[in-house]
Amino acid sequence: MSGIDMTVELGGLRLKNPVMPASGTFAEELTHVLDISRFGAVVTKSVTPEARLGNPGPRVAETAAGMINAVGIQSKGADAFLAHTVPFYRRFDVPLIASISAETADQFAALAAKLSVDGVAALEVNISCPNLEDDGRSFAMDPGQTARVLEKIRRVTDLPLFAKLTPNTGDIVAVALAAEQAGADAVVIANTILAMAIDVETRRPKVGNGMGGLSGPAIKPIIVRMVYQAARRLRVPIIGCGGICSAEDAIEYMLAGATAVQVGTYTFLQPAGMLDILAGMEAYALRHGVTRIRDLVGAVEWPTRREQVSTNSSDRLGGGGGIMACGV
Amino acid sequence: MMQVQAIVLGNDWVNRRYKHMSVYAPQVAGLCQAGQFFHIRCSDDVTPLLRRPMSIYRYEPERGEVHFLYHVKGQGTQWLAARKPGDAVDLFGPLGRGFWIRPGWRRILVLARGVGLATLAPVARMAQEQGIGTIAVLSARTAEDVLSKDEMERFGARVMVVLDEDGTSEVAAVERLVREVVERERVDALFTCGSRRLTRLLQRVARDTGLPGQVALEENMGCGLGMCFCCVRPFWRGGERVNLRVCADGPVFDLSEVLEA
């Protein structure tokens, strides 16, 4: 044990550390590979009210430093989730966060009520999926829709609510604020970025659905920016999610303003990678004299104006004069 | 299954397109079954990002060896092709459900083409270990492209080769051959992998003869472990159409369940 205090708090839920899997990249199978009790929490694949088949294949295409998936939420439905998934995770000493997905706001509320049972520590509301009441757009593309669905869910459950936002919006801060005002206890920033890849030999899209969601290290700088922008305005904590492949990536998200992080695609490359990330975060804290990991949240430092002027001038003029620094 | 750093023993071309890689991985060599696969990291960096599923060509538990026969096609397999003896390769596995043998079978027929030839090679070993004979029909473009012949013969398989270059691999001809063999040799089960048209061919034979069959499928994968649902395909099971994961519910499936072969 390093003696570093790794605990963080998310909307009343205390986690032993800030690392958890991203929804859809984790399942019971991983318990055969590593001790999931060491995670801060586990997050299930999104469950829908009824069983769903998901999209036709192919469902995955590799891209530069990333992958596009078009799984389309294949789900066994809420009854199977309550009968099998919740009891399965009871044997592990780790909070279970149930990711929920539905096609209308009322369906979301009914599902949230149904899953507010003993053994579920929090609900992650996947509002990045299509909203049938809004012509198939994601709830989280729009602040009004985000508020509408979260208000309905808030009324039917006392569990902590984590709103999983989409990066496919023009104003992530407005959507995050809407989620907060509607009762979300934390926001997850973010889901995958809408993307497309075409096979130039066959001239067909590389995933069966035509478009899909881009994840992996390719998207990390975009999501870090969104976390930073939202963190300046929100009171509730942020869970950063997008392209984390190392302890340094996780620390970067925390410096930008995330209280916790979710690791997704990286688990496909390194099944036990989350534990390496945890160990690396402790090593980072030791190296930097950080005794409480939560002290890193939002601790990005900006150079002073004087430093900026001096850096700019030396960069551009090789340390010569100040003309360029004046904005020429 | 487990993640191991295997040491490359050999990595040699067997023809213009395929390489044969043997690795020392004693932790997993004893766990392998015919039809299972390893998810192999084919990069030192984040491009290519995903692991590559690769079926087991040979396993030698007593020597701690696992062998792969792979088509050098894209960025990942080109990286793999550049590994030299002594280099480490990151393996995760063995994964998935392999082929199975039913008690009472005396003879099986395997039919394969392309990379499926590698996947089916250890079936002959599994059959021999259980006192069952194997008849193998191997299909290829040219004589040079025939893979696994020696490997199958090593485990007592009787091998027949059909080729594009002499016209013997044409579907109708292969179907006639398979039906003749099935009838003459009293085959108990059919096995295939790696070709849609051969899978459909064998489905027809199985349906007409009432023989059971198995097929190993290939699909692009995300996790290889059953978590991401990226490698799902439609199957006919229990009277309904269901989406199953090739990595965790297969890669070997009952031939009669496969819908989009």
CSV table of C-alpha atoms in Angstrom, one decimal, chain B residues 19-243:
chain,number,residue,atom,x,y,z
B,19,LYS,CA,3.6,-17.2,-42.3
B,20,HIS,CA,4.0,-19.8,-39.6
B,21,MET,CA,4.8,-18.4,-36.2
B,22,SER,CA,5.7,-20.6,-33.2
B,23,VAL,CA,6.0,-19.1,-29.7
B,24,TYR,CA,7.1,-20.4,-26.4
B,25,ALA,CA,4.2,-19.8,-24.0
B,26,PRO,CA,4.2,-22.7,-21.4
B,27,GLN,CA,1.5,-21.0,-19.2
B,28,VAL,CA,-1.1,-21.3,-21.9
B,29,ALA,CA,0.1,-24.2,-24.2
B,30,GLY,CA,-1.6,-26.8,-22.0
B,31,LEU,CA,-4.9,-24.9,-22.0
B,32,CYS,CA,-5.5,-24.9,-25.8
B,33,GLN,CA,-8.3,-26.7,-27.6
B,34,ALA,CA,-8.8,-27.1,-31.3
B,35,GLY,CA,-10.9,-24.2,-32.6
B,36,GLN,CA,-10.0,-21.8,-29.9
B,37,PHE,CA,-8.1,-18.6,-30.6
B,38,PHE,CA,-5.7,-16.1,-29.1
B,39,HIS,CA,-6.2,-12.3,-29.2
B,40,ILE,CA,-2.8,-11.0,-30.2
B,41,ARG,CA,-1.5,-7.5,-29.8
B,42,CYS,CA,-0.1,-6.5,-33.2
B,43,SER,CA,1.5,-3.1,-32.3
B,44,ASP,CA,3.9,-1.3,-30.0
B,45,ASP,CA,1.7,1.7,-30.2
B,46,VAL,CA,-1.9,2.8,-30.6
B,47,THR,CA,-2.1,2.1,-34.3
B,48,PRO,CA,-3.2,-0.5,-35.2
B,49,LEU,CA,-5.2,-0.3,-32.0
B,50,LEU,CA,-7.1,-3.5,-31.6
B,51,ARG,CA,-5.8,-7.0,-31.0
B,52,ARG,CA,-6.1,-9.5,-33.8
B,53,PRO,CA,-8.0,-12.8,-33.2
B,54,MET,CA,-5.9,-15.7,-34.5
B,55,SER,CA,-6.9,-19.3,-34.3
B,56,ILE,CA,-4.6,-22.0,-32.9
B,57,TYR,CA,-2.7,-23.9,-35.6
B,58,ARG,CA,-0.8,-26.3,-33.4
B,59,TYR,CA,-0.3,-26.7,-29.6
B,60,GLU,CA,2.5,-28.7,-28.0
B,61,PRO,CA,1.9,-28.6,-24.3
B,62,GLU,CA,4.9,-30.8,-23.5
B,63,ARG,CA,7.2,-28.3,-25.3
B,64,GLY,CA,5.3,-25.2,-24.1
B,65,GLU,CA,4.6,-24.1,-27.7
B,66,VAL,CA,1.7,-22.6,-29.5
B,67,HIS,CA,1.7,-22.1,-33.3
B,68,PHE,CA,-0.2,-19.8,-35.6
B,69,LEU,CA,-0.6,-19.8,-39.4
B,70,TYR,CA,-1.6,-16.3,-40.6
B,71,HIS,CA,-2.3,-14.4,-43.7
B,72,VAL,CA,-0.1,-11.3,-43.9
B,73,LYS,CA,-2.6,-8.9,-45.1
B,74,GLY,CA,-2.9,-5.6,-43.2
B,75,GLN,CA,-1.0,-3.4,-40.8
B,76,GLY,CA,-1.4,-5.7,-37.8
B,77,THR,CA,-0.3,-8.9,-39.5
B,78,GLN,CA,2.6,-7.0,-41.2
B,79,TRP,CA,3.8,-6.0,-37.7
B,80,LEU,CA,3.5,-9.6,-36.6
B,81,ALA,CA,5.4,-10.8,-39.7
B,82,ALA,CA,8.3,-8.6,-38.7
B,83,ARG,CA,8.8,-10.3,-35.3
B,84,LYS,CA,12.0,-12.3,-35.0
B,85,PRO,CA,13.0,-15.2,-32.8
B,86,GLY,CA,13.5,-14.0,-29.3
B,87,ASP,CA,11.0,-11.1,-29.6
B,88,ALA,CA,8.1,-11.0,-27.3
B,89,VAL,CA,4.5,-11.1,-28.5
B,90,ASP,CA,1.5,-10.3,-26.2
B,91,LEU,CA,-1.0,-13.1,-26.3
B,92,PHE,CA,-4.4,-13.2,-24.5
B,93,GLY,CA,-6.2,-16.5,-24.5
B,94,PRO,CA,-6.9,-19.2,-25.3
B,95,LEU,CA,-10.4,-17.8,-25.9
B,96,GLY,CA,-13.8,-19.0,-27.1
B,97,ARG,CA,-15.4,-22.4,-27.4
B,98,GLY,CA,-13.6,-24.9,-29.6
B,99,PHE,CA,-14.6,-27.9,-31.6
B,100,TRP,CA,-16.2,-30.9,-29.8
B,101,ILE,CA,-16.2,-34.6,-30.4
B,102,ARG,CA,-19.2,-36.8,-29.5
B,103,PRO,CA,-18.7,-40.3,-28.0
B,104,GLY,CA,-19.3,-43.0,-30.5
B,105,TRP,CA,-18.0,-41.1,-33.6
B,106,ARG,CA,-15.6,-43.1,-35.7
B,107,ARG,CA,-14.8,-40.8,-38.6
B,108,ILE,CA,-15.1,-37.1,-39.3
B,109,LEU,CA,-14.7,-35.1,-42.5
B,110,VAL,CA,-13.1,-31.7,-42.5
B,111,LEU,CA,-13.5,-29.3,-45.5
B,112,ALA,CA,-11.5,-26.1,-45.5
B,113,ARG,CA,-10.0,-23.4,-47.6
B,114,GLY,CA,-7.9,-20.3,-47.0
B,115,VAL,CA,-7.1,-19.4,-43.5
B,116,GLY,CA,-9.7,-22.0,-42.4
B,117,LEU,CA,-7.1,-24.6,-43.2
B,118,ALA,CA,-5.1,-23.4,-40.2
B,119,THR,CA,-8.0,-23.5,-37.8
B,120,LEU,CA,-8.9,-27.0,-38.8
B,121,ALA,CA,-5.4,-28.5,-38.5
B,122,PRO,CA,-5.7,-29.3,-34.8
B,123,VAL,CA,-9.0,-31.0,-35.3
B,124,ALA,CA,-7.1,-34.0,-36.8
B,125,ARG,CA,-5.0,-34.1,-33.6
B,126,MET,CA,-8.1,-33.9,-31.3
B,127,ALA,CA,-9.8,-36.7,-33.4
B,128,GLN,CA,-6.7,-38.9,-33.3
B,129,GLU,CA,-6.4,-38.5,-29.5
B,130,GLN,CA,-9.9,-39.9,-29.2
B,131,GLY,CA,-9.4,-42.7,-31.6
B,132,ILE,CA,-11.3,-41.1,-34.4
B,133,GLY,CA,-10.2,-41.0,-38.1
B,134,THR,CA,-10.1,-37.8,-40.1
B,135,ILE,CA,-10.7,-37.3,-43.8
B,136,ALA,CA,-9.7,-33.9,-44.9
B,137,VAL,CA,-10.7,-32.1,-48.1
B,138,LEU,CA,-8.3,-29.1,-48.5
B,139,SER,CA,-9.2,-26.5,-51.1
B,140,ALA,CA,-6.7,-23.8,-52.4
B,141,ARG,CA,-6.0,-21.6,-55.4
B,142,THR,CA,-2.8,-23.4,-56.3
B,143,ALA,CA,-0.8,-26.4,-55.0
B,144,GLU,CA,1.5,-23.9,-53.4
B,145,ASP,CA,-1.4,-22.4,-51.4
B,146,VAL,CA,-2.4,-25.7,-49.7
B,147,LEU,CA,-1.8,-25.4,-46.0
B,148,SER,CA,-2.0,-27.8,-43.2
B,149,LYS,CA,-1.6,-30.9,-45.3
B,150,ASP,CA,1.5,-32.2,-43.5
B,151,GLU,CA,0.1,-31.1,-40.2
B,152,MET,CA,-3.1,-33.1,-40.7
B,153,GLU,CA,-1.3,-36.1,-42.1
B,154,ARG,CA,1.0,-36.0,-39.0
B,155,PHE,CA,-2.2,-36.8,-37.0
B,156,GLY,CA,-3.3,-39.6,-39.3
B,157,ALA,CA,-5.7,-37.7,-41.5
B,158,ARG,CA,-6.4,-38.9,-45.0
B,159,VAL,CA,-6.0,-35.8,-47.2
B,160,MET,CA,-7.6,-34.9,-50.5
B,161,VAL,CA,-6.6,-31.7,-52.2
B,162,VAL,CA,-8.8,-29.7,-54.6
B,163,LEU,CA,-7.4,-26.8,-56.6
B,164,ASP,CA,-8.6,-23.8,-58.5
B,165,GLU,CA,-5.8,-24.2,-61.0
B,166,ASP,CA,-7.0,-27.6,-62.2
B,167,GLY,CA,-10.7,-26.9,-61.7
B,168,THR,CA,-11.3,-29.5,-59.0
B,169,SER,CA,-12.2,-26.9,-56.3
B,170,GLU,CA,-15.3,-25.7,-58.1
B,171,VAL,CA,-18.3,-25.9,-55.7
B,172,ALA,CA,-20.3,-28.5,-57.6
B,173,ALA,CA,-17.3,-30.8,-57.9
B,174,VAL,CA,-16.4,-30.4,-54.3
B,175,GLU,CA,-20.0,-31.1,-53.3
B,176,ARG,CA,-20.0,-34.3,-55.3
B,177,LEU,CA,-16.7,-35.4,-53.8
B,178,VAL,CA,-17.9,-34.7,-50.2
B,179,ARG,CA,-21.2,-36.6,-50.8
B,180,GLU,CA,-19.3,-39.6,-52.2
B,181,VAL,CA,-16.9,-39.6,-49.2
B,182,VAL,CA,-19.7,-39.2,-46.7
B,183,GLU,CA,-21.6,-42.1,-48.2
B,184,ARG,CA,-18.6,-44.4,-48.8
B,185,GLU,CA,-16.7,-43.8,-45.6
B,186,ARG,CA,-19.6,-43.6,-43.2
B,187,VAL,CA,-18.7,-40.3,-41.8
B,188,ASP,CA,-20.2,-39.3,-38.5
B,189,ALA,CA,-19.7,-35.5,-38.5
B,190,LEU,CA,-18.7,-32.6,-40.7
B,191,PHE,CA,-16.3,-29.7,-39.9
B,192,THR,CA,-15.4,-26.5,-41.7
B,193,CYS,CA,-14.1,-23.0,-41.4
B,194,GLY,CA,-13.0,-20.0,-43.5
B,195,SER,CA,-15.2,-20.0,-46.5
B,196,ARG,CA,-18.8,-19.0,-46.9
B,197,ARG,CA,-19.5,-21.1,-50.0
B,198,LEU,CA,-18.0,-24.2,-48.3
B,199,THR,CA,-20.0,-23.6,-45.2
B,200,ARG,CA,-23.2,-23.4,-47.3
B,201,LEU,CA,-22.1,-26.5,-49.2
B,202,LEU,CA,-21.6,-28.4,-46.0
B,203,GLN,CA,-24.9,-27.1,-44.6
B,204,ARG,CA,-26.6,-28.7,-47.6
B,205,VAL,CA,-24.8,-32.0,-47.2
B,206,ALA,CA,-25.6,-32.0,-43.4
B,207,ARG,CA,-29.3,-31.3,-44.1
B,208,ASP,CA,-29.6,-34.0,-46.7
B,209,THR,CA,-27.7,-36.7,-44.7
B,210,GLY,CA,-28.8,-35.8,-41.2
B,211,LEU,CA,-25.2,-35.5,-40.1
B,212,PRO,CA,-24.2,-33.1,-37.4
B,213,GLY,CA,-21.7,-30.4,-38.3
B,214,GLN,CA,-19.6,-27.6,-36.8
B,215,VAL,CA,-18.1,-24.5,-38.3
B,216,ALA,CA,-15.6,-22.0,-36.9
B,217,LEU,CA,-16.4,-18.5,-37.8
B,218,GLU,CA,-14.3,-15.4,-38.2
B,219,GLU,CA,-15.3,-11.8,-37.4
B,220,ASN,CA,-13.7,-8.5,-36.5
B,221,MET,CA,-13.5,-8.3,-32.8
B,222,GLY,CA,-13.2,-5.6,-30.2
B,223,CYS,CA,-12.5,-7.3,-26.9
B,224,GLY,CA,-12.3,-11.0,-27.8
B,225,LEU,CA,-13.9,-11.8,-24.4
B,226,GLY,CA,-17.6,-11.3,-24.9
B,227,MET,CA,-17.9,-7.8,-23.4
B,228,CYS,CA,-18.3,-5.4,-26.3
B,229,PHE,CA,-20.8,-7.3,-28.6
B,230,CYS,CA,-18.9,-6.1,-31.7
B,231,CYS,CA,-18.4,-9.5,-33.2
B,232,VAL,CA,-22.1,-10.5,-33.1
B,233,ARG,CA,-23.8,-12.4,-36.0
B,234,PRO,CA,-27.3,-13.8,-36.4
B,235,PHE,CA,-28.0,-17.4,-35.6
B,236,TRP,CA,-31.0,-19.7,-35.6
B,237,ARG,CA,-31.2,-21.2,-32.1
B,238,GLY,CA,-34.1,-22.5,-30.0
B,239,GLY,CA,-36.6,-21.7,-32.7
B,240,GLU,CA,-35.7,-18.0,-33.0
B,241,ARG,CA,-33.2,-15.7,-34.6
B,242,VAL,CA,-30.7,-14.6,-32.0
B,243,ASN,CA,-27.5,-12.5,-32.1
